[in-house]
Structure formats: C-alpha cells, structure tokens
Short mmCIF file of C-alpha atoms in Angstrom, two decimals:
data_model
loop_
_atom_site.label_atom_id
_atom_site.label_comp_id
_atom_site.label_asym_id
_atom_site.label_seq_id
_atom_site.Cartn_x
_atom_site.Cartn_y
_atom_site.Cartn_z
CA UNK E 1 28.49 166.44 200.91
CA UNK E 2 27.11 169.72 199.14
CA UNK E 3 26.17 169.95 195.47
CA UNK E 4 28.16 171.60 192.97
CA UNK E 5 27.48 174.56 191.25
CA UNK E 6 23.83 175.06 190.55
CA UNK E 7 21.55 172.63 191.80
CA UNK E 8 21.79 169.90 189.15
CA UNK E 9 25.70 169.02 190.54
CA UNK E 10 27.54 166.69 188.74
CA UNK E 11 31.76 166.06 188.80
CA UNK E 12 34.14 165.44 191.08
CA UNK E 13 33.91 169.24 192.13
CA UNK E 14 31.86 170.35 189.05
CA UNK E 15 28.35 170.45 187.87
CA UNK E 16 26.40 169.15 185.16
CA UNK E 17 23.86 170.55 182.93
CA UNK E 18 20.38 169.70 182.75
CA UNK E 19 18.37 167.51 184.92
CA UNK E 20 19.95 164.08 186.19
CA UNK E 21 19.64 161.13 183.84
CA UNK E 22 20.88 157.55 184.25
CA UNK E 23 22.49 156.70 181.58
CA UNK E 24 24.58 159.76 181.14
CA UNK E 25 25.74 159.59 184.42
CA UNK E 26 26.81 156.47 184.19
CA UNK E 27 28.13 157.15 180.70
CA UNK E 28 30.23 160.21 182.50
CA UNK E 29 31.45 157.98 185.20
CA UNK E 30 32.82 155.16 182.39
CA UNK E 31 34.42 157.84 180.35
CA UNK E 32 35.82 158.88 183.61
CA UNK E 33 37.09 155.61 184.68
CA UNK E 34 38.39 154.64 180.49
CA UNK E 35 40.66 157.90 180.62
CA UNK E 36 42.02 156.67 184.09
CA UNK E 37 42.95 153.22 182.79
CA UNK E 38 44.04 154.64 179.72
CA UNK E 39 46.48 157.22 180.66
CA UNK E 40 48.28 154.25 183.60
CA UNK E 41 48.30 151.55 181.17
CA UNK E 42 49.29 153.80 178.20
CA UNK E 43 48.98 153.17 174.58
CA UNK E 44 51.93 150.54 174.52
CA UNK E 45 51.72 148.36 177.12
CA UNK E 46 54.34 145.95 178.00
CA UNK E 47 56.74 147.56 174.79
CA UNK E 48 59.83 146.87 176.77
CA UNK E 49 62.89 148.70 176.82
CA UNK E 50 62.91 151.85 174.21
CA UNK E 51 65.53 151.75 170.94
CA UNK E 52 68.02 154.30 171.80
CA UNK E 53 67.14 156.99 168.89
CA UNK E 54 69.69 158.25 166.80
CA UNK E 55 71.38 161.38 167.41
CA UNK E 56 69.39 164.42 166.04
CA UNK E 57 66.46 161.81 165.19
CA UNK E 58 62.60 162.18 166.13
CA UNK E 59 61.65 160.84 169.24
CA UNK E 60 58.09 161.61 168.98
CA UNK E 61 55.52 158.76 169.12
CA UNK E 62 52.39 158.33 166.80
CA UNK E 63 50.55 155.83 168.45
CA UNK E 64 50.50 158.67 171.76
CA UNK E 65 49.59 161.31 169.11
CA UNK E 66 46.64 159.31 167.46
CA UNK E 67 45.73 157.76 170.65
CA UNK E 68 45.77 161.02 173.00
CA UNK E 69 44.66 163.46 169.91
CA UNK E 70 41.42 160.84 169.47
CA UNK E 71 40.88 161.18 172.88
CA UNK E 72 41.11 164.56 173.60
CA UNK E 73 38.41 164.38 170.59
CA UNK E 74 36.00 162.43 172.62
CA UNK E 75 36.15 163.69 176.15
CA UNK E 76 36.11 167.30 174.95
CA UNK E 77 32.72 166.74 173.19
CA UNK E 78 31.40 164.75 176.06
CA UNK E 79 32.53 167.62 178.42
CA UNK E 80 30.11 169.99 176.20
CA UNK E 81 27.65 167.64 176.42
CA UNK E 82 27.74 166.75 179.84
CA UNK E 83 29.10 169.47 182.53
CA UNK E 84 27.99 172.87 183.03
CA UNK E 85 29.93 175.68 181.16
CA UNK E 86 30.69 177.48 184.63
CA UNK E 87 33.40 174.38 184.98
CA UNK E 88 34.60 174.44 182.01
CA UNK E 89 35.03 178.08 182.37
CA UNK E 90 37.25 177.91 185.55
CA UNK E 91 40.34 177.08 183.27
CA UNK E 92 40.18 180.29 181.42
CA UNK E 93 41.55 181.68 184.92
CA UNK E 94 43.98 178.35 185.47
CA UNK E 95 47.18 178.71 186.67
CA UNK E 96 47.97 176.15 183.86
CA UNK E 97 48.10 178.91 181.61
CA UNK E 98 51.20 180.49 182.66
CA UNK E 99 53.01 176.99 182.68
CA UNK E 100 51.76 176.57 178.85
CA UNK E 101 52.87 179.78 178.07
CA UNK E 102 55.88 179.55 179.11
CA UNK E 103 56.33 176.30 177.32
CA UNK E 104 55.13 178.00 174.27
CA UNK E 105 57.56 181.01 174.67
CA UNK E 106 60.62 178.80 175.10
CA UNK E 107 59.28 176.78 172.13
CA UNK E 108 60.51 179.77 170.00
CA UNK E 109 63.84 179.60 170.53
CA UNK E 110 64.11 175.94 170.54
CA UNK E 111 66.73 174.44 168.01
CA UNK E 112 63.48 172.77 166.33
CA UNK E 113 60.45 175.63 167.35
CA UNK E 114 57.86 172.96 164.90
CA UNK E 115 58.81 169.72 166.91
CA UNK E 116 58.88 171.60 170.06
CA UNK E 117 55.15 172.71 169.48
CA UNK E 118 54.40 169.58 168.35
CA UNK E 119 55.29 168.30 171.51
CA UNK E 120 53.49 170.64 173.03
CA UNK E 121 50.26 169.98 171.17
CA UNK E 122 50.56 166.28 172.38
CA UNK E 123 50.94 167.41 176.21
CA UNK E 124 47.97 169.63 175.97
CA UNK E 125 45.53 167.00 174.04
CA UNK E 126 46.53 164.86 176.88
CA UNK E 127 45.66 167.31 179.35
CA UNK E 128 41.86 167.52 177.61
CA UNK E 129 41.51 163.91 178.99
CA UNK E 130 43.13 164.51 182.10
CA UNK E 131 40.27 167.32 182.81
CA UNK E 132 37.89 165.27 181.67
CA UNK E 133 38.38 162.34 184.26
CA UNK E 134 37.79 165.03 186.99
CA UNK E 135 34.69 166.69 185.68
CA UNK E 136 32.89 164.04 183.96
CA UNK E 137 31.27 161.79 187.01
CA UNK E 138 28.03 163.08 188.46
CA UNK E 139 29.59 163.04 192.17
CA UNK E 140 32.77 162.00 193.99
CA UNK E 141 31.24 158.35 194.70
CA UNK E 142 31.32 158.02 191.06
CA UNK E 143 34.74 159.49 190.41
CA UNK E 144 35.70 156.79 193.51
CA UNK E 145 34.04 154.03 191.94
CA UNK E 146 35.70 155.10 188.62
CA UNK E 147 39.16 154.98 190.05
CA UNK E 148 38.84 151.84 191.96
CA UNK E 149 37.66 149.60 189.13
CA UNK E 150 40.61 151.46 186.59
CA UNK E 151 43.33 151.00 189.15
CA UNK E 152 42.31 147.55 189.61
CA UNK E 153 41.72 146.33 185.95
CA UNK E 154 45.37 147.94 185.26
CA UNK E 155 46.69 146.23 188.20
CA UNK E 156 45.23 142.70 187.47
CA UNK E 157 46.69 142.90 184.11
CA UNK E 158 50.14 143.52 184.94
CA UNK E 159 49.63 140.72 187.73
CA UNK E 160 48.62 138.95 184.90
CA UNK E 161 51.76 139.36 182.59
CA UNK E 162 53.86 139.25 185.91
CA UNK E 163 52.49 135.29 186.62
CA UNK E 164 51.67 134.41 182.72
CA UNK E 165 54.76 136.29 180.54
CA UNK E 166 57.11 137.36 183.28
CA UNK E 167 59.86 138.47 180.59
CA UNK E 168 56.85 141.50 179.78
CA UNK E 169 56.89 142.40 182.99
CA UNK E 170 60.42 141.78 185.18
CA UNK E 171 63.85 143.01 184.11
CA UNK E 172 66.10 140.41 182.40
CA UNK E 173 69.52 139.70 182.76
CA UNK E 174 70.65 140.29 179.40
CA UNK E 175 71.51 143.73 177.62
CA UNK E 176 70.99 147.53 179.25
CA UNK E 177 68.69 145.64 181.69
CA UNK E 178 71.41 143.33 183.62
CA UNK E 179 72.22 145.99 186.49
CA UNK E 180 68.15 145.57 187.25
CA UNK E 181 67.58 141.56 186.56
CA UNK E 182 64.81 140.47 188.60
CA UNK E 183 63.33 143.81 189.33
CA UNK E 184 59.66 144.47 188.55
CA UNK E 185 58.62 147.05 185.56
CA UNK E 186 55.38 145.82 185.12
CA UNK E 187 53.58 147.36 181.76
CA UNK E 188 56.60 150.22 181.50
CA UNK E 189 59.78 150.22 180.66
CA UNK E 190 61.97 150.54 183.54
CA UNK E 191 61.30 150.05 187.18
CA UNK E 192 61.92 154.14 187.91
CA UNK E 193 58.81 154.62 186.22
CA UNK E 194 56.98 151.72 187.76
CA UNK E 195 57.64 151.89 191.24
CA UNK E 196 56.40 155.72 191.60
CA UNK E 197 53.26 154.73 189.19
CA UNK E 198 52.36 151.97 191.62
CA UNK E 199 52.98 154.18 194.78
CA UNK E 200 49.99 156.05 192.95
CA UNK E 201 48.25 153.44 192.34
CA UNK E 202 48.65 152.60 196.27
CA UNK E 203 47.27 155.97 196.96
CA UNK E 204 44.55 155.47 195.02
CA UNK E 205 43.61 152.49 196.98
CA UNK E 206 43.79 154.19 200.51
CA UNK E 207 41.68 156.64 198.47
CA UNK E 208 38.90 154.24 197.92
CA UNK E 209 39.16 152.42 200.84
CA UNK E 210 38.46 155.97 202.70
CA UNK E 211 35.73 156.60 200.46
CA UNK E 212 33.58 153.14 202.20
CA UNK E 213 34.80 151.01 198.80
CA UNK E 214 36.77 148.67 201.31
CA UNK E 215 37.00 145.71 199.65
CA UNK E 216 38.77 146.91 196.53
CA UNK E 217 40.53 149.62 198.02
CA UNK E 218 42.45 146.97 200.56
CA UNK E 219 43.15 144.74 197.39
CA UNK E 220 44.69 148.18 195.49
CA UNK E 221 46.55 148.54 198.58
CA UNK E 222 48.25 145.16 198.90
CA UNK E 223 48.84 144.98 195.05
CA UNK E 224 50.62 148.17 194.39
CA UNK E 225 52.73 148.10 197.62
CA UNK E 226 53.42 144.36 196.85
CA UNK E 227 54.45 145.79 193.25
CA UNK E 228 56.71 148.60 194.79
CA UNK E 229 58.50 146.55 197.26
CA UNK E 230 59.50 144.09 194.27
CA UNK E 231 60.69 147.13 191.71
CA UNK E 232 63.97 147.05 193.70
CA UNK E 233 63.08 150.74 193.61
CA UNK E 234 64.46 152.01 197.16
CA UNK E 235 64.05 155.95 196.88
CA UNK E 236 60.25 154.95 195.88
CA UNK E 237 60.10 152.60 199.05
CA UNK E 238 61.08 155.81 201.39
CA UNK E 239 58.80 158.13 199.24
CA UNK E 240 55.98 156.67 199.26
CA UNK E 241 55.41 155.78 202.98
CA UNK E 242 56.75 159.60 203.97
CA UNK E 243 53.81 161.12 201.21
CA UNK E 244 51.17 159.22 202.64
CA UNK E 245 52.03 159.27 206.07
CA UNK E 246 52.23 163.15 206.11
CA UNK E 247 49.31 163.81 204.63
CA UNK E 248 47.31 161.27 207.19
CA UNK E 249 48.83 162.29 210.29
CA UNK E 250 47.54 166.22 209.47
CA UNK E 251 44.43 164.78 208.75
CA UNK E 252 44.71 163.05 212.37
CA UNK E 253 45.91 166.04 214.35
CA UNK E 254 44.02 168.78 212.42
CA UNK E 255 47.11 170.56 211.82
CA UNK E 256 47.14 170.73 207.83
CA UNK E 257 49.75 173.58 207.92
CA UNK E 258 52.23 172.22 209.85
CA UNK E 259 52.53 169.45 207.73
CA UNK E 260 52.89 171.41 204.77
CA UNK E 261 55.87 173.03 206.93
CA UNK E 262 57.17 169.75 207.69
CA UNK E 263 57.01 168.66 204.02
CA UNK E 264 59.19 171.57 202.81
CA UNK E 265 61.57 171.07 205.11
CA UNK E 266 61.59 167.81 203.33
CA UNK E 267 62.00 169.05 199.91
CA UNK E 268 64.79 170.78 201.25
CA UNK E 269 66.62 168.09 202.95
CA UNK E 270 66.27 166.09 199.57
CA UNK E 271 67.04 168.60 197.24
CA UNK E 272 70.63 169.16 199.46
CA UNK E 273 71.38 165.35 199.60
CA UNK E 274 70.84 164.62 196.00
CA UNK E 275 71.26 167.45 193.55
CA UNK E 276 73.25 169.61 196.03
CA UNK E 277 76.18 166.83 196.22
CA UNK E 278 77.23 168.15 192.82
CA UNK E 279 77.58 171.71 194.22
CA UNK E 280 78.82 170.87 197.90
CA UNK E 281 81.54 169.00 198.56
CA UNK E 282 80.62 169.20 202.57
CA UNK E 283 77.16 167.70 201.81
CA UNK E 284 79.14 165.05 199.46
CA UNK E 285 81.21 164.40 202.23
CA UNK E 286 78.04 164.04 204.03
CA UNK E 287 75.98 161.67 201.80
CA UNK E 288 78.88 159.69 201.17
CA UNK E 289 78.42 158.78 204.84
CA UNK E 290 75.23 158.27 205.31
CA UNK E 291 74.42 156.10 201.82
CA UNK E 292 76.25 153.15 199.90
CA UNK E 293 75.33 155.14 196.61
CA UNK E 294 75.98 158.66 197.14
CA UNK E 295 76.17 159.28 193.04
CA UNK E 296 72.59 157.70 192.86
CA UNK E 297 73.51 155.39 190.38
CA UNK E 298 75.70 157.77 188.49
CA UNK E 299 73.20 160.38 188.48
CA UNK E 300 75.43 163.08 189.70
CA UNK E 301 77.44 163.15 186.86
CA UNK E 302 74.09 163.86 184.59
CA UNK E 303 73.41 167.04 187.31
CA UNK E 304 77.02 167.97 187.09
CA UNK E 305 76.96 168.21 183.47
CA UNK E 306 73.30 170.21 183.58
CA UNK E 307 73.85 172.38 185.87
CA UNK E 308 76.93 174.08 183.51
CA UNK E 309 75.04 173.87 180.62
CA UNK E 310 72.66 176.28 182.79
CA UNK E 311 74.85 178.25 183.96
CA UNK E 312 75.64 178.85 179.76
CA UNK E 313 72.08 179.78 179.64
CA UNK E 314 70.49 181.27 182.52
CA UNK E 315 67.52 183.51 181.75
CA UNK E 316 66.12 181.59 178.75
CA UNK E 317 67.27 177.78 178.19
CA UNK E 318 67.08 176.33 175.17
CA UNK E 319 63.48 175.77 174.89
CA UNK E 320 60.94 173.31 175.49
CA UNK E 321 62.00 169.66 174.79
CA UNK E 322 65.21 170.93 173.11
CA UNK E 323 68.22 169.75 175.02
CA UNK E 324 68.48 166.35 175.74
CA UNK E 325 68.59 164.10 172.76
CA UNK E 326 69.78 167.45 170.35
CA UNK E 327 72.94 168.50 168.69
CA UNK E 328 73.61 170.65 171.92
CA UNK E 329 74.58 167.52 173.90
CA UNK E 330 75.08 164.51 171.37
CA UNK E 331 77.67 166.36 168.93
CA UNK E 332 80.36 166.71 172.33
CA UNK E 333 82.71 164.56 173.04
CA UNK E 334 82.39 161.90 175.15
CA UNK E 335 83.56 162.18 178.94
CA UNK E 336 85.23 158.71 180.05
CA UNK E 337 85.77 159.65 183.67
CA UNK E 338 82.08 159.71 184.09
CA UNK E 339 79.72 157.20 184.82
CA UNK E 340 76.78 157.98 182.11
CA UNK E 341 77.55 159.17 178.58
CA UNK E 342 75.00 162.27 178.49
CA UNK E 343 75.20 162.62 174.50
CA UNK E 344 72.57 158.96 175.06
CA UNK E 345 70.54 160.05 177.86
CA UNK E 346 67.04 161.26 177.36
CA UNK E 347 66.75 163.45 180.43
CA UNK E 348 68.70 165.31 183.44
CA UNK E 349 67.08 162.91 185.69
CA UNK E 350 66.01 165.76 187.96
CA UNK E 351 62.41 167.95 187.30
CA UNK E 352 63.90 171.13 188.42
CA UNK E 353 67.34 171.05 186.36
CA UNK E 354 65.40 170.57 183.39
CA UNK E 355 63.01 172.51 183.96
CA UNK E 356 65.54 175.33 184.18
CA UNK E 357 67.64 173.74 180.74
CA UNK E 358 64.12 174.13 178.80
CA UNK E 359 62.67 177.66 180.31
CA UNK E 360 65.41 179.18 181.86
CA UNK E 361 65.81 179.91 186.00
CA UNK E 362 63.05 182.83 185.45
CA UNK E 363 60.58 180.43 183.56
CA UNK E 364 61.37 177.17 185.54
CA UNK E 365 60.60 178.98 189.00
CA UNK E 366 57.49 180.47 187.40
CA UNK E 367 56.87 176.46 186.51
CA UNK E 368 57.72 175.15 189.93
CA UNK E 369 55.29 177.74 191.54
CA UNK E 370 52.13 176.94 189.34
CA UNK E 371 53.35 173.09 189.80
CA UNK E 372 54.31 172.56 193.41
CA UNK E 373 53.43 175.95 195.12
CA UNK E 374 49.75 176.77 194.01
CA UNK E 375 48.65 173.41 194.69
CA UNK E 376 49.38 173.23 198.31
CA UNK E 377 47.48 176.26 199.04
CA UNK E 378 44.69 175.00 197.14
CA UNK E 379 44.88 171.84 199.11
CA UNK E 380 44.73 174.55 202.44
CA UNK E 381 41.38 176.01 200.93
CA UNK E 382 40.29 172.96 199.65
CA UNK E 383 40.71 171.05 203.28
CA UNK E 384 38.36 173.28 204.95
CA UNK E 385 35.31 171.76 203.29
CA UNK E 386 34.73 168.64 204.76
CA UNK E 387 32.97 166.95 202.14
CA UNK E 388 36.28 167.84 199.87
CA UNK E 389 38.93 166.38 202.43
CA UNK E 390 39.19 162.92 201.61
CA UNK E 391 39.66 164.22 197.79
CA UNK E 392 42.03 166.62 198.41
CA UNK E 393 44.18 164.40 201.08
CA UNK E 394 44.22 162.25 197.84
CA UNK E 395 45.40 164.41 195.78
CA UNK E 396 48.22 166.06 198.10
CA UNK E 397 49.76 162.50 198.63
CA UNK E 398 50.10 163.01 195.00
CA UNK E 399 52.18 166.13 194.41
CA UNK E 400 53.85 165.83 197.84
CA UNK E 401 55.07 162.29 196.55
CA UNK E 402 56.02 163.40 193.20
CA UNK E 403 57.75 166.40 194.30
CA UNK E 404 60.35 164.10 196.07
CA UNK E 405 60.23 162.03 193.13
CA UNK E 406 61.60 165.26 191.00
CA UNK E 407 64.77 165.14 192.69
CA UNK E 408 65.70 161.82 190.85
CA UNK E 409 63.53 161.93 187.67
CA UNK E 410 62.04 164.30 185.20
CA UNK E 411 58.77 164.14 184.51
CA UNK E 412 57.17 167.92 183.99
CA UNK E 413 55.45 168.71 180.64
CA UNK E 414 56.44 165.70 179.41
CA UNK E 415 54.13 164.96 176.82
CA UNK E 416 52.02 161.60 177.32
CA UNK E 417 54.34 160.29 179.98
CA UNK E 418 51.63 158.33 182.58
CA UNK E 419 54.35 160.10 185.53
CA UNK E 420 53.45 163.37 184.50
CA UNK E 421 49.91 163.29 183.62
CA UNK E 422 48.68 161.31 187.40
CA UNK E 423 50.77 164.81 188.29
CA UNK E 424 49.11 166.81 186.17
CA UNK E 425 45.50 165.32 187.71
CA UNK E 426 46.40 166.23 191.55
CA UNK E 427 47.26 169.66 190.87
CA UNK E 428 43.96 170.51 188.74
CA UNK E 429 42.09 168.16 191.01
CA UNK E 430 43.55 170.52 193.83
CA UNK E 431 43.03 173.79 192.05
CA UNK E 432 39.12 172.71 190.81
CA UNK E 433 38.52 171.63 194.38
CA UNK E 434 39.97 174.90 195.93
CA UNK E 435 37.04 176.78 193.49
CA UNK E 436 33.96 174.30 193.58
CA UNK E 437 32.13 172.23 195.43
CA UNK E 438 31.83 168.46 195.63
CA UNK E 439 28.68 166.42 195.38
CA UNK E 440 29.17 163.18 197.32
CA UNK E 441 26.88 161.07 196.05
#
C-alpha cells in the first residue's frame, strides 16, 4: 500500500507528523480502537427500555453530553498532537459542512432554537471522535487491528450478559416489550437498533478477515450474524446479506458501477414498498400481496401522519430535532383508528420523512445528497486505488446497508445515537479515502 501524505504516513488515509515512534503509534491505534468500542457500546449499556418523557419535557441525556463532550476533548488534542495538519485540514472543504449548516439554519426556527443547538453541539462533539478513529492509527493494519479487538470486546460482553443476565439483554414478556419476548437487544434498547448495529458489526468482521486478521474476523462473523438472526429482526436479515453481497460481487466482477446502478434500483424498489404504500393505493394493493405485514408493524400510519404534516411545511420544516416529542404533535388529539399514537412516538420511523419534517424538502435533499449521494462517488474514486479497496468496500457495505435501513428507521443527525454515528464513520471514511492515501502497514 502507498504512504499517506508526506513521507512520515500515518491514519487510515492520513498522515502523521514527525518521525515514527512506538509508543505513539500504538497510543493512536488504542485511542482509535477506545472511540470504536465506545461509540457501539455507548455510555449506558444494557439501560433497558427508555421512560416515555413527558410531553414538552427534555429528552436530552447528560451522561452522552459529559461522556461525548470529554471525548471530543481528548481525541481532538491527540489529533493535534498526532496527525499532520494537511488531514485535519481536508474538513474545512467537507461536504459535512453543508449538512451542519443546514442543521444550524433550521435550528433557528425551531420551537426551542437553544435545545435544538444544544443538540446539535452534542452531534458534532461526537463527530470529533468519530474523525478521530479514522485518522489516529499509523496505517490501515492498525485501524484493522483496532476494529477487530473493539468489535470483539463489545461483542463478548453482550454474549456475556446474553448467557449470565439474559433479562439485560433479551426482550421480556411483560410491559411495551411483550409483542418482542424472546427477541435479542443485546446492550440497546430495542432489537431495531440491535439487529442493524450487529449487521455492522458483521461487516466489520468480513472487514478484518479480508485484511489477513482471520481468526477474529471469522469469530466477528459468526457472533454478529448469530446475534442478527436471534433479534427476530427480519428487514435486518434481508438487509444485511443484500449490502454485503453487492458490494462483494463488484469487487468479484470488477464492475463497481453497475453495482452502484443495481443498488439504486434497490433504494427505489424499497422506498415504493414501504413509504410509498401510504401514497399508492396500487403499490398497497401490491405489498399487501406480497407480505403478511404490509403496515410494517403499524408504521404506515406514523408516515401517513408525517407526510401531511410536510406537506403543512414544505420549504422549511420545523427545525432540527423539533417535531417529534413537541407541542406540534403531542397537544393533538389522539387518532383511535390508527395503530400508533404519534403524540408518544419519538421519531417518523423513516430517515428521509424526517429529514424533510426538520429541514424542509429543499434542506433534506441537500442532506440526502451529502449523506447517501457523495459517498458513493467517493467510494468510485476511492476503489481505483488498490491499496484503498478493501477499506472502502468496508465502508460502502455501510451506507448501502443503512440507506435501506432509512426506509424503516431514523437515524440522521441524531445526536449520540451508535446507528448514526457507525453512519457517520463510512461516509467520512469514504470521503477521506476519495482525497488521501492509505498506508498499509
């Protein structure tokens, strides 16, 4: 593999400063790994299900804003200290600063513009760490062997609670849980976060297993797919194989851009059978066919509901974390004929429709560009390096698995949420890689 900028390369697709020393690579590559295991396992493990927070109360979190605000602390000074200020300098020109400024714009018309910003704040202090796992190791066989021991000291734990304290880690029968009794949720709180988490996870272990780390990346493998398959989770069981198996078979045939062809078709296909029920009855006639849920477990009368409340505010939304959860939903009425009370809910379920409640149509598609667009054709320049593919094939399974996973949850911008920020690491790991070089060893 080639050496990143300068000859004294040192990241992922970075370079460090000053001449190679021991101990601060292998300080970089545990600081890499730490941020890894921190931002899966999260601040509060195995906290089970969430109170329900009263109408018009906070639903911010200060253990995530000590936690990720300390953090950000940390990694920022050891970025300083440790890679070359041509990195660093990359994100001045990131496409991640359109998607926080739109963010901040909507913040300002939000019903609460401080708590909005606050939000905000948290999201990009977690981003500073998110960066900093990229950058920090001294090549890509650290940044391997940084992932592989993280994913698996996460995973062992959670195997842990699942064989030692299995009421931490499976659904019970009791309460809001009944309708998933059984169902693994491992350290989070519901299996629809899990099952996508440990489809990561899963990815991660093809990752190392690629990179010659065999014998950990088969035992990543076999744990997170065993995990998945026993989250009850059955979008996430036809995700994940479809991600993956994309993005190897254009490595196998050479033909990276017909894949990407083949995956927006995809998004396409998904986005009519799920959110495009509500605004079709032929393709409700359709799904009702072809699946024994077509409301995906009442979801369509969430997307239903969101997509009028758009349609009240088309060019701006109502700003950045300031729907769901606010006076604008909780003070109606409630609908009996449908199958979810929204005034409870704490999201529309679906990436794009709230992406387009918080910025607006004009601000979400400028989102959903920078998010889903941008990185593909990163991954297209990134590909042609071959000491970058394995990294970037890595990171495409990524945004091509949670761009299905959209359709059915919401996940962009939001704050600490592990979802989003394994997101937000493909696409910069795609957009660095598109600009630098890697160092392989």
């Amino acid at each position: 593999m080639t050496v990143g900028i300068g000859e004294t390369g040192n990241g992922v697709v970075a370079g460090a400063a000053g001449a190679p020393v021991d101990s601060a690579r292998l300080a970089a590559a545990l600081l890499s790994g730490f941020g890894l295991f921190i931002i899966v396992l999260t601040f509060q493990p195995f906290a089970g299900v969430p109170d329900t927070p009263e109408p018009g109360g906070s639903t911010g979190n200060l253990v995530n804003q000590i936690g990720y605000v300390s953090l950000a602390m940390v990694y920022l000074a050891a970025m300083l200290r440790l890679c070359e200020r041509a990195v660093l300098a990359q994100l001045g020109t990131s496409s991640w600063i359109i998607v926080f400024m739109v963010a901040a714009l909507s913040s300002g018309w939000a019903q609460e513009p401080d708590a909005s910003l606050r939000g905000l704040l948290l999201t990009g202090f977690a981003m500073v760490v998110v960066v900093g796992i990229l950058v920090l190791p001294r090549s890509e066989r650290d940044f391997a062997g940084a992932v592989a021991t993280a994913t698996l000291a996460v995973l062992l734990l959670v195997y842990a609670a699942l064989l030692l304290a299995p009421q931490l880690a499976i659904h019970g029968s009791e309460g809001v849980e009944g309708g998933h009794a059984g169902d693994w949720r491992g350290h989070l709180t519901h299996k629809n976060l899990a099952a996508p988490m440990f489809s990561i996870l899963t990815m991660f272990g093809i990752y190392c297993w690629r990179m010659g780390l065999r014998l950990r990346g088969l035992a990543i493998i076999g744990l997170g797919t065993l995990f998945v398959l026993n989250s009850g989770s059955k979008t996430t069981m036809g995700f994940l194989p479809v991600a993956v198996g994309l993005v190897l078979l254009g490595r196998t045939i050479g033909r990276p851009r017909l894949i990407l062809i083949a995956h927006g078709a995809l998004v396409l296909l998904i986005a009519a059978l799920t959110v495009g029920t509500v605004l079709s009855p032929t393709l409700r006639s359709l799904v009702t066919g072809l699946i024994s849920d077509p409301t995906f477990t009442g979801r369509d009368d969430i997307w239903r509901f969101a997509s009028l409340r758009i349609a009240d505010r088309p060019w701006l939304g109502y700003g950045y974390l300031s729907f769901w959860q606010t006076p604008v939903v909780t003070t109606l009425e409630e609908n009996f004929e449908a199958n979810w009370d929204v005034r409870g809910i704490g999201s529309g379920h679906n990436s794009y429709l709230d992406a387009m409640l918080m910025f607006g149509i004009p601000g979400a598609v400028l989102v959903i560009f920078c998010l889903m667009i941008l990185p593909l054709r990163n991954y297209l320049r990134a590909e042609r390096d071959p000491a970058r593919r394995r990294l970037a094939d890595l990171f495409l399974m990524i945004v091509i698995f949670m761009t299905y996973v959209g359709m059915l949850e919401s996940f962009f911008l939001n704050r600490a949420d592990p979802l989003w920020l394994l997101f937000a690491l493909a696409v910069f790991g795609l957009e660095f890689a598109s600009r630098l070089r890697t160092r392989g060893a």
